[in-house]
């Protein structure tokens, strides 16, 4: 299999955009990507666009707006991992020698759905009984606090850290630091989660350009190499479910580390799926960043800060950057690309050489999550 590179990235700033459609946002990100790399639209050999609520043929509606019309394009839906899955399919196509230049985008316009919890899949027994994602994460949080000895204050530490990072990110939905008192004063959503322990519903889009080695060399833009690209789905079972262990993240990470020939200790930064504050603890442990039941201690000790042992969500994460579900995976790859090419500005992790992007989601009966994608990238000298 051929090596695959990320050679450019763009993000349409996340936030509320009631007057723009998902296709408008996607075209803004894709157009900025093409302009930034100097690549003409007809040089793009294929496109993969991830979205959950973007509607039929969202890939065509996005890419036609920037002059990419005619080549094979695909709309990809895989819950929160949609654009992570789109990047994986693009990686496969280049690694296998099918294409040399593929544009990947993720788009979502959640404003059009109104407020409240996002709608989950219909005809699902747990959803029909009232399951929503804030409730699921609240149950996970309650169990984690019970088993680990962590407190609500530990959850708040995650929010304070990630909102502090996001305050420096011009692409983030929320660009204001918060204090522990601010978090405590926010309304309760589902015990023990307060409003500021939860990510916002966000509109946004992101795009990255993946190429073969020869194409990257000819293009001449800064590049990072994808050392691992892995997708896993949830294992269905109806037996006891451990609410504190995201098995899907562990399995995906194990395969990614093996593919990359790396260990968790090799990582300099991780863009992690922190849809709720508790998710940073659960997924950090499943990724091997901390021993089970100790991630809250790592956050409190500053180990996951931008200048700590491994920077977790230096972009602000979903808690600050926002979570336009179909666009999250692509935005994580974009943030990782900028870190590894040394152009992350105020967000820069000192000496960053290895990054991991992790996104998971999809609440359906019988699995912990429906889909998970992990990419490991390295800087190229």
PDB file of C-alpha atoms in Angstrom, residues 268-380:
ATOM      1  CA  UNK A 268       2.172  14.548  21.261  1.00  0.00           C
ATOM      2  CA  UNK A 269      -1.449  15.580  20.851  1.00  0.00           C
ATOM      3  CA  UNK A 270      -4.888  14.004  20.622  1.00  0.00           C
ATOM      4  CA  UNK A 271      -8.035  15.533  19.178  1.00  0.00           C
ATOM      5  CA  UNK A 272     -10.571  13.531  21.170  1.00  0.00           C
ATOM      6  CA  UNK A 273     -14.339  13.150  20.910  1.00  0.00           C
ATOM      7  CA  UNK A 274     -15.278  15.090  24.061  1.00  0.00           C
ATOM      8  CA  UNK A 275     -18.980  15.535  23.282  1.00  0.00           C
ATOM      9  CA  UNK A 276     -19.460  15.670  27.057  1.00  0.00           C
ATOM     10  CA  UNK A 277     -16.813  16.289  29.715  1.00  0.00           C
ATOM     11  CA  UNK A 278     -16.984  12.690  30.934  1.00  0.00           C
ATOM     12  CA  UNK A 279     -16.024  11.507  27.434  1.00  0.00           C
ATOM     13  CA  UNK A 280     -12.493  12.854  27.858  1.00  0.00           C
ATOM     14  CA  UNK A 281     -11.939  10.533  30.824  1.00  0.00           C
ATOM     15  CA  UNK A 282     -13.507   7.475  29.188  1.00  0.00           C
ATOM     16  CA  UNK A 283     -11.832   7.802  25.793  1.00  0.00           C
ATOM     17  CA  UNK A 284      -8.451   8.930  27.143  1.00  0.00           C
ATOM     18  CA  UNK A 285      -8.306   5.737  29.163  1.00  0.00           C
ATOM     19  CA  UNK A 286      -9.447   3.578  26.241  1.00  0.00           C
ATOM     20  CA  UNK A 287      -6.797   5.250  24.064  1.00  0.00           C
ATOM     21  CA  UNK A 288      -4.138   4.320  26.614  1.00  0.00           C
ATOM     22  CA  UNK A 289      -3.355   7.880  27.675  1.00  0.00           C
ATOM     23  CA  UNK A 290      -4.007   7.048  31.332  1.00  0.00           C
ATOM     24  CA  UNK A 291      -4.614   3.963  33.418  1.00  0.00           C
ATOM     25  CA  UNK A 292      -8.239   3.030  33.854  1.00  0.00           C
ATOM     26  CA  UNK A 293      -9.954   5.152  36.473  1.00  0.00           C
ATOM     27  CA  UNK A 294      -7.168   7.772  36.573  1.00  0.00           C
ATOM     28  CA  UNK A 295      -7.786  10.158  33.669  1.00  0.00           C
ATOM     29  CA  UNK A 296      -9.424  12.674  36.003  1.00  0.00           C
ATOM     30  CA  UNK A 297      -6.168  12.776  37.974  1.00  0.00           C
ATOM     31  CA  UNK A 298      -4.180  13.373  34.780  1.00  0.00           C
ATOM     32  CA  UNK A 299      -6.362  16.366  33.892  1.00  0.00           C
ATOM     33  CA  UNK A 300      -6.104  17.788  37.403  1.00  0.00           C
ATOM     34  CA  UNK A 301      -2.296  17.441  37.294  1.00  0.00           C
ATOM     35  CA  UNK A 302      -2.052  19.282  33.960  1.00  0.00           C
ATOM     36  CA  UNK A 303      -0.879  16.214  32.024  1.00  0.00           C
ATOM     37  CA  UNK A 304      -3.454  16.777  29.250  1.00  0.00           C
ATOM     38  CA  UNK A 305      -2.831  20.516  28.928  1.00  0.00           C
ATOM     39  CA  UNK A 306      -1.249  22.000  25.823  1.00  0.00           C
ATOM     40  CA  UNK A 307       2.178  22.020  27.525  1.00  0.00           C
ATOM     41  CA  UNK A 308       1.619  18.751  29.394  1.00  0.00           C
ATOM     42  CA  UNK A 309       2.592  15.131  28.798  1.00  0.00           C
ATOM     43  CA  UNK A 310       0.130  14.818  25.899  1.00  0.00           C
ATOM     44  CA  UNK A 311      -2.081  17.676  24.741  1.00  0.00           C
ATOM     45  CA  UNK A 312      -5.699  16.522  24.667  1.00  0.00           C
ATOM     46  CA  UNK A 313      -8.023  18.642  22.510  1.00  0.00           C
ATOM     47  CA  UNK A 314      -5.626  21.596  22.136  1.00  0.00           C
ATOM     48  CA  UNK A 315      -8.081  23.083  19.625  1.00  0.00           C
ATOM     49  CA  UNK A 316     -10.737  23.301  22.333  1.00  0.00           C
ATOM     50  CA  UNK A 317     -12.367  20.005  21.491  1.00  0.00           C
ATOM     51  CA  UNK A 318     -16.057  19.552  20.892  1.00  0.00           C
ATOM     52  CA  UNK A 319     -16.807  21.346  24.164  1.00  0.00           C
ATOM     53  CA  UNK A 320     -15.451  24.601  22.749  1.00  0.00           C
ATOM     54  CA  UNK A 321     -15.038  24.135  19.008  1.00  0.00           C
ATOM     55  CA  UNK A 322     -18.564  22.716  18.747  1.00  0.00           C
ATOM     56  CA  UNK A 323     -19.897  19.497  17.300  1.00  0.00           C
ATOM     57  CA  UNK A 324     -21.397  19.775  13.802  1.00  0.00           C
ATOM     58  CA  UNK A 325     -21.537  16.003  13.851  1.00  0.00           C
ATOM     59  CA  UNK A 326     -20.722  15.188  10.232  1.00  0.00           C
ATOM     60  CA  UNK A 327     -17.929  17.769  10.138  1.00  0.00           C
ATOM     61  CA  UNK A 328     -16.152  16.887  13.380  1.00  0.00           C
ATOM     62  CA  UNK A 329     -13.803  14.209  12.023  1.00  0.00           C
ATOM     63  CA  UNK A 330     -12.559  16.395   9.174  1.00  0.00           C
ATOM     64  CA  UNK A 331     -12.073  19.348  11.510  1.00  0.00           C
ATOM     65  CA  UNK A 332      -9.960  17.189  13.836  1.00  0.00           C
ATOM     66  CA  UNK A 333      -7.759  16.218  10.894  1.00  0.00           C
ATOM     67  CA  UNK A 334      -7.453  19.876   9.905  1.00  0.00           C
ATOM     68  CA  UNK A 335      -6.436  20.905  13.429  1.00  0.00           C
ATOM     69  CA  UNK A 336      -3.920  18.030  13.563  1.00  0.00           C
ATOM     70  CA  UNK A 337      -2.487  19.042  10.180  1.00  0.00           C
ATOM     71  CA  UNK A 338      -1.893  22.611  11.332  1.00  0.00           C
ATOM     72  CA  UNK A 339      -0.267  21.398  14.550  1.00  0.00           C
ATOM     73  CA  UNK A 340       2.123  19.055  12.757  1.00  0.00           C
ATOM     74  CA  UNK A 341       3.084  21.647  10.148  1.00  0.00           C
ATOM     75  CA  UNK A 342       3.778  24.208  12.872  1.00  0.00           C
ATOM     76  CA  UNK A 343       1.177  26.786  11.870  1.00  0.00           C
ATOM     77  CA  UNK A 344      -1.310  26.389  14.737  1.00  0.00           C
ATOM     78  CA  UNK A 345      -0.463  29.804  16.145  1.00  0.00           C
ATOM     79  CA  UNK A 346      -1.600  30.340  19.727  1.00  0.00           C
ATOM     80  CA  UNK A 347      -2.824  26.729  19.797  1.00  0.00           C
ATOM     81  CA  UNK A 348       0.570  25.262  18.903  1.00  0.00           C
ATOM     82  CA  UNK A 349       1.722  22.273  20.917  1.00  0.00           C
ATOM     83  CA  UNK A 350       5.485  22.688  21.344  1.00  0.00           C
ATOM     84  CA  UNK A 351       7.466  20.274  19.175  1.00  0.00           C
ATOM     85  CA  UNK A 352       4.387  18.363  17.956  1.00  0.00           C
ATOM     86  CA  UNK A 353       5.413  15.427  15.753  1.00  0.00           C
ATOM     87  CA  UNK A 354       2.641  12.831  16.226  1.00  0.00           C
ATOM     88  CA  UNK A 355      -1.111  13.440  16.408  1.00  0.00           C
ATOM     89  CA  UNK A 356      -4.122  11.190  16.860  1.00  0.00           C
ATOM     90  CA  UNK A 357      -7.644  12.173  15.755  1.00  0.00           C
ATOM     91  CA  UNK A 358     -10.489  10.225  17.375  1.00  0.00           C
ATOM     92  CA  UNK A 359     -14.209  10.502  16.738  1.00  0.00           C
ATOM     93  CA  UNK A 360     -16.964   8.113  17.726  1.00  0.00           C
ATOM     94  CA  UNK A 361     -20.712   8.160  17.988  1.00  0.00           C
ATOM     95  CA  UNK A 362     -24.109   6.835  17.093  1.00  0.00           C
ATOM     96  CA  UNK A 363     -26.525   5.717  19.760  1.00  0.00           C
ATOM     97  CA  UNK A 364     -28.303   2.493  18.837  1.00  0.00           C
ATOM     98  CA  UNK A 365     -29.510  -0.462  20.848  1.00  0.00           C
ATOM     99  CA  UNK A 366     -26.994  -3.142  21.742  1.00  0.00           C
ATOM    100  CA  UNK A 367     -23.693  -1.329  21.087  1.00  0.00           C
ATOM    101  CA  UNK A 368     -21.663   1.206  23.036  1.00  0.00           C
ATOM    102  CA  UNK A 369     -21.276   3.376  19.894  1.00  0.00           C
ATOM    103  CA  UNK A 370     -22.157   2.760  16.270  1.00  0.00           C
ATOM    104  CA  UNK A 371     -18.892   3.830  14.618  1.00  0.00           C
ATOM    105  CA  UNK A 372     -15.404   5.002  15.562  1.00  0.00           C
ATOM    106  CA  UNK A 373     -12.585   6.387  13.418  1.00  0.00           C
ATOM    107  CA  UNK A 374      -8.981   6.969  14.428  1.00  0.00           C
ATOM    108  CA  UNK A 375      -6.212   8.515  12.358  1.00  0.00           C
ATOM    109  CA  UNK A 376      -2.588   8.822  13.422  1.00  0.00           C
ATOM    110  CA  UNK A 377      -0.532  11.445  11.598  1.00  0.00           C
ATOM    111  CA  UNK A 378       3.138  12.382  11.733  1.00  0.00           C
ATOM    112  CA  UNK A 379       5.058  15.474  10.754  1.00  0.00           C
ATOM    113  CA  UNK A 380       7.187  15.286   7.609  1.00  0.00           C
TER     114      UNK A 380
END
